[in-house]
């Protein structure tokens, strides 16, 4: 993924990129590299890292939504 943006002296910007790990297994998030367009000696690097998704647990009637575990409501409950 490439992105281009202006950056003034002493200005900071934060960009967030998200990965959707759909399948079980090990994945690798590549390094992030930023450099000035005409001054390659001005640069920053964030190393890549491993990402893992644990084995799926058997369905017990609960679902994990946004990091919060929720259970379906039983009939007759308010």
mmCIF file of N, CA and C in Angstrom:
data_model
loop_
_atom_site.group_PDB
_atom_site.id
_atom_site.type_symbol
_atom_site.label_atom_id
_atom_site.label_comp_id
_atom_site.label_asym_id
_atom_site.label_seq_id
_atom_site.Cartn_x
_atom_site.Cartn_y
_atom_site.Cartn_z
ATOM 1 N N UNK A 1 0.845 -1.139 0.000
ATOM 2 C CA UNK A 1 0.000 0.000 0.000
ATOM 3 C C UNK A 1 0.911 1.228 0.000
ATOM 4 N N UNK A 2 0.619 2.151 -0.872
ATOM 5 C CA UNK A 2 1.385 3.398 -0.930
ATOM 6 C C UNK A 2 0.472 4.558 -0.576
ATOM 7 N N UNK A 3 1.017 5.526 0.115
ATOM 8 C CA UNK A 3 0.278 6.751 0.400
ATOM 9 C C UNK A 3 1.256 7.916 0.315
ATOM 10 N N UNK A 4 0.773 9.042 -0.166
ATOM 11 C CA UNK A 4 1.601 10.236 -0.309
ATOM 12 C C UNK A 4 0.919 11.372 0.443
ATOM 13 N N UNK A 5 1.704 12.153 1.172
ATOM 14 C CA UNK A 5 1.125 13.246 1.945
ATOM 15 C C UNK A 5 2.193 14.293 2.217
ATOM 16 N N UNK A 6 1.792 15.578 2.321
ATOM 17 C CA UNK A 6 2.746 16.626 2.676
ATOM 18 C C UNK A 6 2.993 16.605 4.180
ATOM 19 N N UNK A 7 4.188 16.986 4.565
ATOM 20 C CA UNK A 7 4.535 17.012 5.982
ATOM 21 C C UNK A 7 5.489 18.177 6.217
ATOM 22 N N UNK A 8 5.067 19.111 7.033
ATOM 23 C CA UNK A 8 5.894 20.276 7.351
ATOM 24 C C UNK A 8 6.923 19.920 8.416
ATOM 25 N N UNK A 9 7.917 20.772 8.570
ATOM 26 C CA UNK A 9 8.935 20.568 9.601
ATOM 27 C C UNK A 9 8.262 20.468 10.972
ATOM 28 N N UNK A 10 8.676 19.492 11.767
ATOM 29 C CA UNK A 10 8.149 19.233 13.116
ATOM 30 C C UNK A 10 6.665 18.854 13.148
ATOM 31 N N UNK A 11 6.093 18.497 12.025
ATOM 32 C CA UNK A 11 4.695 18.063 11.988
ATOM 33 C C UNK A 11 4.636 16.540 12.109
ATOM 34 N N UNK A 12 3.639 16.043 12.844
ATOM 35 C CA UNK A 12 3.441 14.604 13.032
ATOM 36 C C UNK A 12 2.108 14.200 12.428
ATOM 37 N N UNK A 13 2.071 13.010 11.887
ATOM 38 C CA UNK A 13 0.810 12.434 11.418
ATOM 39 C C UNK A 13 0.786 10.976 11.833
ATOM 40 N N UNK A 14 -0.392 10.496 12.118
ATOM 41 C CA UNK A 14 -0.556 9.088 12.467
ATOM 42 C C UNK A 14 -1.510 8.463 11.464
ATOM 43 N N UNK A 15 -1.081 7.382 10.853
ATOM 44 C CA UNK A 15 -1.927 6.618 9.936
ATOM 45 C C UNK A 15 -2.096 5.232 10.528
ATOM 46 N N UNK A 16 -3.293 4.721 10.496
ATOM 47 C CA UNK A 16 -3.563 3.385 11.035
ATOM 48 C C UNK A 16 -4.064 2.495 9.913
ATOM 49 N N UNK A 17 -3.467 1.328 9.842
ATOM 50 C CA UNK A 17 -3.863 0.333 8.858
ATOM 51 C C UNK A 17 -4.274 -0.911 9.621
ATOM 52 N N UNK A 18 -5.374 -1.498 9.239
ATOM 53 C CA UNK A 18 -5.898 -2.646 9.960
ATOM 54 C C UNK A 18 -5.830 -3.894 9.092
ATOM 55 N N UNK A 19 -5.599 -5.018 9.742
ATOM 56 C CA UNK A 19 -5.585 -6.316 9.064
ATOM 57 C C UNK A 19 -6.738 -7.140 9.602
ATOM 58 N N UNK A 20 -7.461 -7.778 8.715
ATOM 59 C CA UNK A 20 -8.547 -8.656 9.112
ATOM 60 C C UNK A 20 -8.049 -10.092 8.970
ATOM 61 N N UNK A 21 -7.756 -10.723 10.100
ATOM 62 C CA UNK A 21 -7.252 -12.099 10.083
ATOM 63 C C UNK A 21 -8.453 -13.044 10.104
ATOM 64 N N UNK A 22 -8.821 -13.557 8.949
ATOM 65 C CA UNK A 22 -10.015 -14.380 8.817
ATOM 66 C C UNK A 22 -9.756 -15.846 9.106
ATOM 67 N N UNK A 23 -8.592 -16.332 8.743
ATOM 68 C CA UNK A 23 -8.293 -17.753 8.867
ATOM 69 C C UNK A 23 -7.297 -18.005 9.990
ATOM 70 N N UNK A 24 -7.324 -19.205 10.544
ATOM 71 C CA UNK A 24 -6.347 -19.607 11.556
ATOM 72 C C UNK A 24 -4.961 -19.629 10.932
ATOM 73 N N UNK A 25 -3.947 -19.395 11.742
ATOM 74 C CA UNK A 25 -2.588 -19.513 11.241
ATOM 75 C C UNK A 25 -1.711 -18.339 11.608
ATOM 76 N N UNK A 26 -0.513 -18.345 11.050
ATOM 77 C CA UNK A 26 0.478 -17.297 11.276
ATOM 78 C C UNK A 26 0.508 -16.377 10.060
ATOM 79 N N UNK A 27 0.586 -15.085 10.317
ATOM 80 C CA UNK A 27 0.651 -14.093 9.260
ATOM 81 C C UNK A 27 1.779 -13.127 9.589
ATOM 82 N N UNK A 28 2.236 -12.370 8.592
ATOM 83 C CA UNK A 28 3.318 -11.422 8.806
ATOM 84 C C UNK A 28 2.884 -10.056 8.303
ATOM 85 N N UNK A 29 2.936 -9.063 9.181
ATOM 86 C CA UNK A 29 2.655 -7.683 8.815
ATOM 87 C C UNK A 29 3.966 -7.077 8.325
ATOM 88 N N UNK A 30 4.057 -6.653 7.059
ATOM 89 C CA UNK A 30 5.322 -6.127 6.535
ATOM 90 C C UNK A 30 5.760 -4.848 7.243
ATOM 91 N N UNK A 31 7.027 -4.522 7.093
ATOM 92 C CA UNK A 31 7.579 -3.290 7.668
ATOM 93 C C UNK A 31 6.898 -2.075 7.048
ATOM 94 N N UNK A 32 6.883 -0.984 7.796
ATOM 95 C CA UNK A 32 6.359 0.286 7.297
ATOM 96 C C UNK A 32 7.557 1.207 7.103
ATOM 97 N N UNK A 33 7.660 1.776 5.915
ATOM 98 C CA UNK A 33 8.789 2.642 5.577
ATOM 99 C C UNK A 33 8.242 3.985 5.110
ATOM 100 N N UNK A 34 8.798 5.068 5.634
ATOM 101 C CA UNK A 34 8.426 6.421 5.203
ATOM 102 C C UNK A 34 9.703 7.177 4.888
ATOM 103 N N UNK A 35 9.666 7.948 3.803
ATOM 104 C CA UNK A 35 10.840 8.763 3.478
ATOM 105 C C UNK A 35 10.412 10.000 2.714
ATOM 106 N N UNK A 36 11.245 11.032 2.788
ATOM 107 C CA UNK A 36 11.002 12.269 2.051
ATOM 108 C C UNK A 36 11.184 11.990 0.562
ATOM 109 N N UNK A 37 10.315 12.559 -0.254
ATOM 110 C CA UNK A 37 10.318 12.237 -1.676
ATOM 111 C C UNK A 37 11.654 12.547 -2.358
ATOM 112 N N UNK A 38 12.242 13.675 -2.080
ATOM 113 C CA UNK A 38 13.477 14.052 -2.759
ATOM 114 C C UNK A 38 14.690 14.023 -1.844
ATOM 115 N N UNK A 39 14.516 13.521 -0.636
ATOM 116 C CA UNK A 39 15.621 13.405 0.316
ATOM 117 C C UNK A 39 15.549 12.027 0.980
ATOM 118 N N UNK A 40 15.965 10.982 0.299
ATOM 119 C CA UNK A 40 15.833 9.629 0.843
ATOM 120 C C UNK A 40 16.619 9.391 2.129
ATOM 121 N N UNK A 41 17.541 10.294 2.465
ATOM 122 C CA UNK A 41 18.271 10.143 3.727
ATOM 123 C C UNK A 41 17.373 10.475 4.927
ATOM 124 N N UNK A 42 16.248 11.135 4.677
ATOM 125 C CA UNK A 42 15.266 11.407 5.737
ATOM 126 C C UNK A 42 14.222 10.300 5.668
ATOM 127 N N UNK A 43 14.267 9.415 6.661
ATOM 128 C CA UNK A 43 13.375 8.259 6.602
ATOM 129 C C UNK A 43 13.059 7.719 7.990
ATOM 130 N N UNK A 44 12.053 6.873 8.042
ATOM 131 C CA UNK A 44 11.669 6.178 9.272
ATOM 132 C C UNK A 44 11.219 4.774 8.894
ATOM 133 N N UNK A 45 11.517 3.808 9.762
ATOM 134 C CA UNK A 45 11.144 2.416 9.507
ATOM 135 C C UNK A 45 10.555 1.817 10.780
ATOM 136 N N UNK A 46 9.411 1.164 10.638
ATOM 137 C CA UNK A 46 8.821 0.379 11.726
ATOM 138 C C UNK A 46 8.933 -1.072 11.278
ATOM 139 N N UNK A 47 9.641 -1.915 12.030
ATOM 140 C CA UNK A 47 9.851 -3.297 11.591
ATOM 141 C C UNK A 47 8.541 -4.069 11.449
ATOM 142 N N UNK A 48 8.554 -5.060 10.575
ATOM 143 C CA UNK A 48 7.405 -5.951 10.431
ATOM 144 C C UNK A 48 7.294 -6.844 11.658
ATOM 145 N N UNK A 49 6.156 -7.513 11.780
ATOM 146 C CA UNK A 49 5.983 -8.410 12.924
ATOM 147 C C UNK A 49 5.011 -9.522 12.572
ATOM 148 N N UNK A 50 5.105 -10.584 13.348
ATOM 149 C CA UNK A 50 4.207 -11.720 13.163
ATOM 150 C C UNK A 50 2.853 -11.433 13.786
ATOM 151 N N UNK A 51 1.826 -11.917 13.120
ATOM 152 C CA UNK A 51 0.465 -11.854 13.633
ATOM 153 C C UNK A 51 -0.046 -13.282 13.677
ATOM 154 N N UNK A 52 -0.795 -13.628 14.691
ATOM 155 C CA UNK A 52 -1.350 -14.979 14.734
ATOM 156 C C UNK A 52 -2.821 -14.907 15.080
ATOM 157 N N UNK A 53 -3.545 -15.888 14.634
ATOM 158 C CA UNK A 53 -4.958 -16.016 14.974
ATOM 159 C C UNK A 53 -5.109 -17.380 15.610
ATOM 160 N N UNK A 54 -5.550 -17.427 16.861
ATOM 161 C CA UNK A 54 -5.663 -18.717 17.541
ATOM 162 C C UNK A 54 -6.701 -19.611 16.880
ATOM 163 N N UNK A 55 -6.593 -20.902 17.132
ATOM 164 C CA UNK A 55 -7.560 -21.856 16.607
ATOM 165 C C UNK A 55 -8.951 -21.471 17.087
ATOM 166 N N UNK A 56 -9.931 -21.632 16.218
ATOM 167 C CA UNK A 56 -11.312 -21.317 16.580
ATOM 168 C C UNK A 56 -11.796 -22.276 17.657
ATOM 169 N N UNK A 57 -12.541 -21.737 18.605
ATOM 170 C CA UNK A 57 -13.129 -22.550 19.667
ATOM 171 C C UNK A 57 -14.474 -23.085 19.190
ATOM 172 N N UNK A 58 -14.892 -24.245 19.683
ATOM 173 C CA UNK A 58 -16.216 -24.758 19.313
ATOM 174 C C UNK A 58 -17.296 -23.759 19.711
ATOM 175 N N UNK A 59 -18.334 -23.657 18.886
ATOM 176 C CA UNK A 59 -19.417 -22.709 19.148
ATOM 177 C C UNK A 59 -20.192 -23.131 20.385
ATOM 178 N N UNK A 60 -20.224 -22.255 21.384
ATOM 179 C CA UNK A 60 -20.934 -22.560 22.625
ATOM 180 C C UNK A 60 -22.133 -21.637 22.807
ATOM 181 N N UNK A 61 -22.608 -21.039 21.712
ATOM 182 C CA UNK A 61 -23.748 -20.142 21.827
ATOM 183 C C UNK A 61 -23.356 -18.713 22.110
ATOM 184 N N UNK A 62 -22.062 -18.415 22.101
ATOM 185 C CA UNK A 62 -21.616 -17.038 22.304
ATOM 186 C C UNK A 62 -20.884 -16.580 21.060
ATOM 187 N N UNK A 63 -20.785 -15.287 20.915
ATOM 188 C CA UNK A 63 -20.023 -14.746 19.795
ATOM 189 C C UNK A 63 -19.113 -13.651 20.320
ATOM 190 N N UNK A 64 -17.992 -13.456 19.663
ATOM 191 C CA UNK A 64 -17.042 -12.432 20.053
ATOM 192 C C UNK A 64 -17.183 -11.282 19.064
ATOM 193 N N UNK A 65 -17.725 -10.160 19.509
ATOM 194 C CA UNK A 65 -17.965 -9.014 18.649
ATOM 195 C C UNK A 65 -17.175 -7.831 19.181
ATOM 196 N N UNK A 66 -16.229 -7.351 18.415
ATOM 197 C CA UNK A 66 -15.462 -6.183 18.822
ATOM 198 C C UNK A 66 -14.703 -6.375 20.118
ATOM 199 N N UNK A 67 -14.293 -7.588 20.422
ATOM 200 C CA UNK A 67 -13.534 -7.841 21.629
ATOM 201 C C UNK A 67 -14.404 -8.015 22.862
ATOM 202 N N UNK A 68 -15.715 -7.916 22.704
ATOM 203 C CA UNK A 68 -16.643 -8.086 23.826
ATOM 204 C C UNK A 68 -17.407 -9.380 23.606
ATOM 205 N N UNK A 69 -17.404 -10.253 24.600
ATOM 206 C CA UNK A 69 -18.119 -11.516 24.466
ATOM 207 C C UNK A 69 -19.578 -11.281 24.811
ATOM 208 N N UNK A 70 -20.461 -11.680 23.886
ATOM 209 C CA UNK A 70 -21.896 -11.516 24.107
ATOM 210 C C UNK A 70 -22.575 -12.864 23.981
ATOM 211 N N UNK A 71 -23.638 -13.059 24.717
ATOM 212 C CA UNK A 71 -24.418 -14.294 24.644
ATOM 213 C C UNK A 71 -25.809 -13.962 24.142
ATOM 214 N N UNK A 72 -26.376 -14.830 23.303
ATOM 215 C CA UNK A 72 -27.745 -14.572 22.859
ATOM 216 C C UNK A 72 -28.704 -14.674 24.042
ATOM 217 N N UNK A 73 -29.736 -13.853 24.038
ATOM 218 C CA UNK A 73 -30.718 -13.841 25.122
ATOM 219 C C UNK A 73 -31.608 -15.076 25.024
ATOM 220 N N UNK A 74 -31.882 -15.719 26.145
ATOM 221 C CA UNK A 74 -32.777 -16.873 26.170
ATOM 222 C C UNK A 74 -34.215 -16.385 26.066
ATOM 223 N N UNK A 75 -35.069 -17.223 25.498
ATOM 224 C CA UNK A 75 -36.478 -16.879 25.353
ATOM 225 C C UNK A 75 -37.078 -16.564 26.715
ATOM 226 N N UNK A 76 -37.838 -15.476 26.791
ATOM 227 C CA UNK A 76 -38.492 -15.102 28.036
ATOM 228 C C UNK A 76 -37.677 -14.153 28.899
ATOM 229 N N UNK A 77 -36.407 -13.908 28.563
ATOM 230 C CA UNK A 77 -35.587 -12.974 29.342
ATOM 231 C C UNK A 77 -35.775 -11.569 28.806
ATOM 232 N N UNK A 78 -35.714 -10.602 29.658
ATOM 233 C CA UNK A 78 -35.805 -9.186 29.266
ATOM 234 C C UNK A 78 -34.438 -8.585 29.250
#
